[in-house]
Short mmCIF file of C-alpha atoms in Angstrom, two decimals:
data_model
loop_
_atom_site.label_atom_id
_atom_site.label_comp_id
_atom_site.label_asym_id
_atom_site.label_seq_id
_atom_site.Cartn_x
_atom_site.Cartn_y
_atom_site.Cartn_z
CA UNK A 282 -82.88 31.55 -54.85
CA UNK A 283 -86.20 33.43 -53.17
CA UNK A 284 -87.41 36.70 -53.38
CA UNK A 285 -87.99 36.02 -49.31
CA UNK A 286 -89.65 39.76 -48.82
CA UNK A 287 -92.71 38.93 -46.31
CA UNK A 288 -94.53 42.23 -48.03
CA UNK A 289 -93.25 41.86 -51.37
CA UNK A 290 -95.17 44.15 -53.81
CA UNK A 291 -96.55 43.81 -56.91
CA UNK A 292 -93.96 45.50 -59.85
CA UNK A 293 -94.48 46.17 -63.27
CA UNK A 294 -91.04 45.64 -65.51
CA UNK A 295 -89.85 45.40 -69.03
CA UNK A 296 -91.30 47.49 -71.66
CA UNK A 297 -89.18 49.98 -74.09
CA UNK A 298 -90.27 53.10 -72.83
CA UNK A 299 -87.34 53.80 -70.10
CA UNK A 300 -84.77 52.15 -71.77
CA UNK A 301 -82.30 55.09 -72.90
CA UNK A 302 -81.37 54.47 -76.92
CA UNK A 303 -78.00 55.69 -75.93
CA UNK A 304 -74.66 55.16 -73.85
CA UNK A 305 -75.23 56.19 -69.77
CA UNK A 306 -74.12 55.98 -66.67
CA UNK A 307 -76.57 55.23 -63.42
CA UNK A 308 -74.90 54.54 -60.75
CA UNK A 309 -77.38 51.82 -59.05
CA UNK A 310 -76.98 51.04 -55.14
CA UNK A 311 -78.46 48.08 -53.77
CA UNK A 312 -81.05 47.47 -50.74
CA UNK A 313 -80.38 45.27 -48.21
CA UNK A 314 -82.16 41.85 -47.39
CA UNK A 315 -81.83 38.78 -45.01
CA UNK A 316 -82.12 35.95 -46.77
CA UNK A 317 -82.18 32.92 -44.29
CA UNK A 318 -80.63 32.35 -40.81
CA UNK A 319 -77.28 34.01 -42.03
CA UNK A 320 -77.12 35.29 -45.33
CA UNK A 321 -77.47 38.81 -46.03
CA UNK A 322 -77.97 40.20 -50.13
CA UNK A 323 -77.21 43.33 -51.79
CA UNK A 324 -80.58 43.28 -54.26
CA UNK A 325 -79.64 45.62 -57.34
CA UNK A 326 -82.58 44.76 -59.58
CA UNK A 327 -85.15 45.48 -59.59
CA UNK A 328 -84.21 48.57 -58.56
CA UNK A 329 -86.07 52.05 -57.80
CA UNK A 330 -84.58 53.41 -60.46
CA UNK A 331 -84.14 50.79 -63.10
CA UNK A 332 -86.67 47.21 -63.16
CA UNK A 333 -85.02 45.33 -65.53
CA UNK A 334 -81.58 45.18 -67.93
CA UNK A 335 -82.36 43.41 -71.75
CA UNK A 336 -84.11 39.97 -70.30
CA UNK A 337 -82.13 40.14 -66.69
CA UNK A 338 -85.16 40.71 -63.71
CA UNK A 339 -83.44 40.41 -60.62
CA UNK A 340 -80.05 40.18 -59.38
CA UNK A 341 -78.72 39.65 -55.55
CA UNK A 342 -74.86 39.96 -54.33
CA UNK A 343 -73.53 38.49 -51.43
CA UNK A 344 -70.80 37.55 -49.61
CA UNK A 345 -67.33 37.10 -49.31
CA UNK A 346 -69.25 36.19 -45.84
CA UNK A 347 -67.34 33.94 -43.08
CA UNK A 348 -69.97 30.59 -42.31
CA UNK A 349 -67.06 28.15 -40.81
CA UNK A 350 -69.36 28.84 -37.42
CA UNK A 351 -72.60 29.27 -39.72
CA UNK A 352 -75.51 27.33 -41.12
CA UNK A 353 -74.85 29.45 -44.58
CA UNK A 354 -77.33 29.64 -47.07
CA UNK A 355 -80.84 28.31 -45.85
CA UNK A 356 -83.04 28.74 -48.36
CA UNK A 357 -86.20 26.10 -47.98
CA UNK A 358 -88.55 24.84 -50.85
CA UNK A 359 -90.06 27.55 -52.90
CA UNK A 360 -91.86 28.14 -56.55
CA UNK A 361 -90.92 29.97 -59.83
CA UNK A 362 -92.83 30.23 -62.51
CA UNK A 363 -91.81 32.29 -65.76
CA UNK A 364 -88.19 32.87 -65.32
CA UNK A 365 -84.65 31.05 -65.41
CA UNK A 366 -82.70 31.34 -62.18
CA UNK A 367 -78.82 32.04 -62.49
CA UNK A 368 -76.38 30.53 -59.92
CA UNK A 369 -73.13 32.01 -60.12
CA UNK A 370 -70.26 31.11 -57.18
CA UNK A 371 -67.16 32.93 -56.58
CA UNK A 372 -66.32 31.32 -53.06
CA UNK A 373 -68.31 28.15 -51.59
CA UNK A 374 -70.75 25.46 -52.44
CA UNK A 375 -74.80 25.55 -53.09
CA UNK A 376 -76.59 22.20 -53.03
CA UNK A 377 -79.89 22.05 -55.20
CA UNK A 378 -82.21 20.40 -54.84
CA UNK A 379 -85.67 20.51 -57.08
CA UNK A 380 -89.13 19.45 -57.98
CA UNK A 381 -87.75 17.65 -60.75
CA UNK A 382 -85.53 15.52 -58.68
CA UNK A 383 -82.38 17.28 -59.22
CA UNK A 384 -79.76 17.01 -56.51
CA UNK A 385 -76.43 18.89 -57.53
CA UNK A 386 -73.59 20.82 -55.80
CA UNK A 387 -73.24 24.01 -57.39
CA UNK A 388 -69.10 25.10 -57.14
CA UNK A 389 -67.26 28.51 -57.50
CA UNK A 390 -67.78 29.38 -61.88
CA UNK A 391 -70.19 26.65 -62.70
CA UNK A 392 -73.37 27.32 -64.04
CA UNK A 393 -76.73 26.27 -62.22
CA UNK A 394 -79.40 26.94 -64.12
CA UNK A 395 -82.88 26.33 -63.54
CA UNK A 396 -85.95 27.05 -66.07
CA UNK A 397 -89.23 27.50 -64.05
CA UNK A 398 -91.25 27.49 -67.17
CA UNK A 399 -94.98 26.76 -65.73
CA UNK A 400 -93.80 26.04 -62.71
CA UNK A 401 -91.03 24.72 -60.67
CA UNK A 402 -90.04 24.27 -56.43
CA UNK A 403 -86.59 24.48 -55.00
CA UNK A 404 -84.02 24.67 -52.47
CA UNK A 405 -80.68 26.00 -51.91
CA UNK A 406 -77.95 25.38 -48.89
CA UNK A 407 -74.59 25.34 -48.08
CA UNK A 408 -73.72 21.58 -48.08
CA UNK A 409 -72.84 20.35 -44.38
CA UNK A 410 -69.53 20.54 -44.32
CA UNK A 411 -69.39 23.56 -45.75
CA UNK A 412 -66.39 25.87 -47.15
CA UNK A 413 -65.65 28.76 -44.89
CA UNK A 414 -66.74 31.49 -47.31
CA UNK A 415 -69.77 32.32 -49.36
CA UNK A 416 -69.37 34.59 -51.90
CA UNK A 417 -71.84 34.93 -55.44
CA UNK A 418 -74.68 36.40 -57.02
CA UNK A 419 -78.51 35.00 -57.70
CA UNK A 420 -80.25 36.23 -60.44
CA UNK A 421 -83.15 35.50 -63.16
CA UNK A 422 -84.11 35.79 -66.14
CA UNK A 423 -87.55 36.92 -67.54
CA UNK A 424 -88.73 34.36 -70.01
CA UNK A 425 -90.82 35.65 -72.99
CA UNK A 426 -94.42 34.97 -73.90
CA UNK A 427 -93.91 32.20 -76.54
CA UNK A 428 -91.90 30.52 -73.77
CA UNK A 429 -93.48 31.36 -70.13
CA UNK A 430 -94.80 28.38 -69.88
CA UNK A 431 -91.92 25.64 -71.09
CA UNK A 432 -91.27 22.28 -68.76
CA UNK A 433 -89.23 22.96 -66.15
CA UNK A 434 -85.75 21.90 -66.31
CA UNK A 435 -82.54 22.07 -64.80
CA UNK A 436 -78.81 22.43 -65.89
CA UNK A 437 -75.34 21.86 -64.91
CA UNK A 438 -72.07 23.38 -66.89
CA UNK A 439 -69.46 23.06 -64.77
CA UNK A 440 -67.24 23.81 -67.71
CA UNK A 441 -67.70 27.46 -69.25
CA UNK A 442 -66.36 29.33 -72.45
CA UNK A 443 -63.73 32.02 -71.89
CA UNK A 444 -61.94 35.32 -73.79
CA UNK A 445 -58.95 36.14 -72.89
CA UNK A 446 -56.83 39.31 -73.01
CA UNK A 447 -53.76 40.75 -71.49
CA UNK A 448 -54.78 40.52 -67.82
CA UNK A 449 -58.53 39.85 -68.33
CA UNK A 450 -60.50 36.31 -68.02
CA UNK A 451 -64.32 36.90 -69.35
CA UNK A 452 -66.42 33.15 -68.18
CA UNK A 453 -69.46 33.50 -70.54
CA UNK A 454 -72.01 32.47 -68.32
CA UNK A 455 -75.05 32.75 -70.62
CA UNK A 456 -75.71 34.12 -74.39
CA UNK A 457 -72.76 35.23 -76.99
CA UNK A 458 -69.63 37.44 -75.95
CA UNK A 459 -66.97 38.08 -78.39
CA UNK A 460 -68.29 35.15 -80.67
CA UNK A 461 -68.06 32.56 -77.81
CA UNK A 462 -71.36 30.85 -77.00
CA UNK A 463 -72.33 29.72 -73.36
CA UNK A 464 -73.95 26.25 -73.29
CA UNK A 465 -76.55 27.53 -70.87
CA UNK A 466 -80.39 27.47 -72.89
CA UNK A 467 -81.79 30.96 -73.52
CA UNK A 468 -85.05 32.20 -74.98
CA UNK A 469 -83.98 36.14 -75.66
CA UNK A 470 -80.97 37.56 -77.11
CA UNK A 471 -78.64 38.12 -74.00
CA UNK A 472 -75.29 37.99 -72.30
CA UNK A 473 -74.02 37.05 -68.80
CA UNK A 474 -70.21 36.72 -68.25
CA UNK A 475 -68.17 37.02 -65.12
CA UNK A 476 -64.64 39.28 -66.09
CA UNK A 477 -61.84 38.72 -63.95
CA UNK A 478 -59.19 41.16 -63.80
CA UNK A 479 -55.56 41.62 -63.02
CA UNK A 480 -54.42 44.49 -60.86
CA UNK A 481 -53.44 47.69 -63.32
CA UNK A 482 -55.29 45.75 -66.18
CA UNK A 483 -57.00 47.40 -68.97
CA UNK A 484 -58.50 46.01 -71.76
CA UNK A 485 -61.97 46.55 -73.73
CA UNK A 486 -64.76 44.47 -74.78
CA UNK A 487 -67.06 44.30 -78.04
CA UNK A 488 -70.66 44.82 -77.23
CA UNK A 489 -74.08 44.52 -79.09
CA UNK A 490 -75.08 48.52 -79.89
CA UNK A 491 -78.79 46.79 -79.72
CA UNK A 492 -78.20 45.53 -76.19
CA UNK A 493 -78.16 47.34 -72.74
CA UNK A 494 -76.37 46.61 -70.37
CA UNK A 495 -74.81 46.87 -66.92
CA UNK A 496 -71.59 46.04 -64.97
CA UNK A 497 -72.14 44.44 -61.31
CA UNK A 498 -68.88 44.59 -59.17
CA UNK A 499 -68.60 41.69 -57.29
CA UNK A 500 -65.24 42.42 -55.77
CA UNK A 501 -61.68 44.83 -55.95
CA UNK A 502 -61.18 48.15 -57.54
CA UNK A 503 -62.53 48.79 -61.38
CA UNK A 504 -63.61 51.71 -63.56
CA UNK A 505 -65.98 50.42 -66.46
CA UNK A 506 -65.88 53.30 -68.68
CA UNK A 507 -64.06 55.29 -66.21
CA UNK A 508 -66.34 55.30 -63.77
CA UNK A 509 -65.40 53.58 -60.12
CA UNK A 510 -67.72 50.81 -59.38
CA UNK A 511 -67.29 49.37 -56.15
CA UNK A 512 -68.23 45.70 -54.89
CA UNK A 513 -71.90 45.19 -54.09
CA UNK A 514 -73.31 48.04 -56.79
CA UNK A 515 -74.23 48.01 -60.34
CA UNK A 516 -73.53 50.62 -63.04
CA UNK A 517 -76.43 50.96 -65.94
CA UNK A 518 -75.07 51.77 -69.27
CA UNK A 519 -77.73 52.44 -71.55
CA UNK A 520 -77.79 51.30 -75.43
CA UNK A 521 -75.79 52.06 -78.48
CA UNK A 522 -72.28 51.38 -77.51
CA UNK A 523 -69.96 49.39 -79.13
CA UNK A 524 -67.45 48.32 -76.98
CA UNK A 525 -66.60 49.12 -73.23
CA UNK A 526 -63.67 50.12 -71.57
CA UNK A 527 -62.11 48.30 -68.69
CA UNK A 528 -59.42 49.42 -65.94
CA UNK A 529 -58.29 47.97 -62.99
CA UNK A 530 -57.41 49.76 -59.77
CA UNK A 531 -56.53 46.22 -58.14
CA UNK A 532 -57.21 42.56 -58.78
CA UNK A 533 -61.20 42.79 -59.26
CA UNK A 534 -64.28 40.72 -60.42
CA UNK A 535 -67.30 41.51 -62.27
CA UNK A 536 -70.54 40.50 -64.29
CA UNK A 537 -71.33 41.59 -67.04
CA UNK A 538 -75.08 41.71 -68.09
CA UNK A 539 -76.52 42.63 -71.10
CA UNK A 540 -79.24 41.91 -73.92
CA UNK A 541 -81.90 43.15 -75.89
CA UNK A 542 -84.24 45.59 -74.07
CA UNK A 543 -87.14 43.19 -73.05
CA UNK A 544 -90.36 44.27 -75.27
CA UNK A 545 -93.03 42.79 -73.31
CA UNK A 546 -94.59 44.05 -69.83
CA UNK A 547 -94.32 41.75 -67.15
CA UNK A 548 -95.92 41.63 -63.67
CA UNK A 549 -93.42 40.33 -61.13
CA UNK A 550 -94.58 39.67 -57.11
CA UNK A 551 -92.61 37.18 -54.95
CA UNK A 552 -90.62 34.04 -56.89
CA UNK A 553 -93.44 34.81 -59.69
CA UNK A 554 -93.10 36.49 -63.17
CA UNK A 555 -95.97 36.80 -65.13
CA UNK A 556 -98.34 39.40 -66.90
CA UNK A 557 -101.34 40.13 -64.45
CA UNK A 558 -102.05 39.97 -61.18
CA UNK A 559 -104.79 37.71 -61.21
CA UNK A 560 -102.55 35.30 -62.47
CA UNK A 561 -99.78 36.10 -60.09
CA UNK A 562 -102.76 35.48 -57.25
CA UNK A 563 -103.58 32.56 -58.79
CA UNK A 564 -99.80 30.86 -59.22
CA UNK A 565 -100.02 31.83 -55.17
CA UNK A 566 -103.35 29.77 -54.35
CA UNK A 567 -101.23 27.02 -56.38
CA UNK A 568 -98.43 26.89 -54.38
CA UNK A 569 -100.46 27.36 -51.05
CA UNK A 570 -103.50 24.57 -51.85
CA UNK A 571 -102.40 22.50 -54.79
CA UNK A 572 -99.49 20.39 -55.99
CA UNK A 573 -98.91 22.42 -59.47
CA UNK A 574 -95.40 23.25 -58.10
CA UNK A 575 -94.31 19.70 -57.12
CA UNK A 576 -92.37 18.48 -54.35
CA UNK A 577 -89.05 18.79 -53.26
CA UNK A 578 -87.74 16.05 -51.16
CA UNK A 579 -84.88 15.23 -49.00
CA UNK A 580 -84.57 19.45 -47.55
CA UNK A 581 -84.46 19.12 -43.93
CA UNK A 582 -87.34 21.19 -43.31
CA UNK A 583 -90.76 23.02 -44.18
CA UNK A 584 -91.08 24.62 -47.50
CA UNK A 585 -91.86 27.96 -47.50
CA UNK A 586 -95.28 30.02 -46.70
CA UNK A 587 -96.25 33.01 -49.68
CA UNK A 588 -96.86 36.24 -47.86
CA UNK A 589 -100.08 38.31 -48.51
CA UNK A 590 -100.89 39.45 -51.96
CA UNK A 591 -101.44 43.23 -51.78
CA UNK A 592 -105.12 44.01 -51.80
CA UNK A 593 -105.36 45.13 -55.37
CA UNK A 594 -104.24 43.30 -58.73
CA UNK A 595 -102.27 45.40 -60.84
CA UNK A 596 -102.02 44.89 -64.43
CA UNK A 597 -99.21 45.95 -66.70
CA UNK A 598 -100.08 49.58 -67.72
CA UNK A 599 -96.36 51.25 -68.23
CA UNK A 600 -93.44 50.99 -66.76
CA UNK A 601 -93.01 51.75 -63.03
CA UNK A 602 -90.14 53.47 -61.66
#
């Protein structure tokens, strides 16, 4: 999915020095974005007060929205370059459609998942006919240095790994949880996994006391270590914790996300990740003169235009806030 922001900025991420080395609790809300004709997102990362959580860069919620009378999710053919893009359903269909020639329909708990690499173009829509409701989250991944700049490639799990306890369903989604390993390729130690909840549930999960993480509600009532998260915000947890506590008000859904603080500084600007802003200027003039991004064919319509670079190339100097 596309950072579509027409003034995006410039933001420097990752980086130890804000990442608390013990348990917290921030309570993040989310700023709102149109994305297309008719999809509105909730964007949680990066956030004013927190960039990045282990290797996760940027996460979007949306939905449950009604399309029956809607175009749904319009997203036309853009680039990505240094990160892995995260698909994740709960209600309705996404088609991609990529550089590489992949066509697939993306379904509620499957796993799309696209490596940029060195570069990469896509598109996402709601397949025509769609289902009435769109519901899910977008989100990347930062890849590392030794592996910025890997071929492009795309994936397709429609069959996940799950824990179970008394009236809790954990999908792993991507990384380890509880000793069960998604099939989904990653280059940093991290978790993704999408909890599902029965109404007066509780139940608690093991975590990494190396990891940090954070708990995005994607629907229903839930305290994650007794604090109320509602649907649409994210709660950061800090480091050093063991496992975490889980209760449920009503039926409910979340993500988990988790994984080693990210070491390295990154610069990220648009659909870009990388580690100055010449380069991010130059990945632009790529995408706006040249053919390093490839094509994507059969989207019924123009692929989209980069805004404006701000006037001044920043280059990683600490973490911004």
């Amino acid at each position: 999915m596309s950072n579509l922001d027409r003034q995006a900025a410039l933001s420097v991420c990752g980086g130890r020095g804000f990442v608390p080395g013990e348990p917290v609790h921030e309570l993040l809300s989310p700023r709102h974005v149109r994305l297309g004709e008719s999809t509105r997102v909730r964007r949680l990362l990066p956030n004013l007060g927190r960039r990045m959580v282990g290797g996760w860069a940027f996460v979007d919620h949306y939905g449950p929205d009604d399309i029956a009378d809607e175009p749904g999710m319009q997203v036309p053919p853009h680039p990505h370059m240094g990160l892995q893009t995260v698909s994740w359903l709960h209600d309705g269909e996404v088609l991609h459609r990529d550089s590489l020639g992949s066509l697939r329909t993306v379904r509620p708990r499957e796993l799309g998942l696209m490596t940029s690499g060195r570069a990469i173009s896509h598109s996402e829509e709601s397949p025509r006919p769609h289902a009435r409701y769109l519901h899910g989250a977008q989100l990347w991944v930062a890849l590392p240095e030794a592996h910025r700049n890997v071929e492009p490639r795309f994936e397709h799990h429609p069959d996940l790994p799950v824990v179970t306890a008394p009236g809790l369903t954990a999908t792993v989604i991507l990384g380890e949880l509880d000793g069960v390993l998604s099939p989904g390729t990653v280059y940093t130690p991290i978790v993704g996994a999408d909890l599902t909840l029965s109404q007066s549930a509780t139940a608690s999960l093991p975590l990494h006391p190396d990891f940090e993480y954070a708990v995005l509600s994607m629907s229903g009532e839930a305290h994650v270590d007794g604090v109320p998260v509602l649907p649409g915000s994210m709660l950061y947890l800090g480091c050093g914790r063991t496992e975490l506590p889980l209760r449920a008000g009503s039926d409910a859904g979340l993500m988990l996300l988790g994984g080693e603080p990210f070491e390295e500084e990154i610069v990220m600007w648009w659909n870009f990740i990388g580690r100055t802003g010449e380069e991010i200027a130059q990945a632009r003039e790529a995408w706006m003169t040249g053919d390093r991004f490839g094509s994507v064919h059969g989207y019924d319509g123009a692929r989209l235009r980069a805004p404006d670079l701000p006037p001044v190339p920043l280059k990683p100097r600490g973490r911004v806030r």
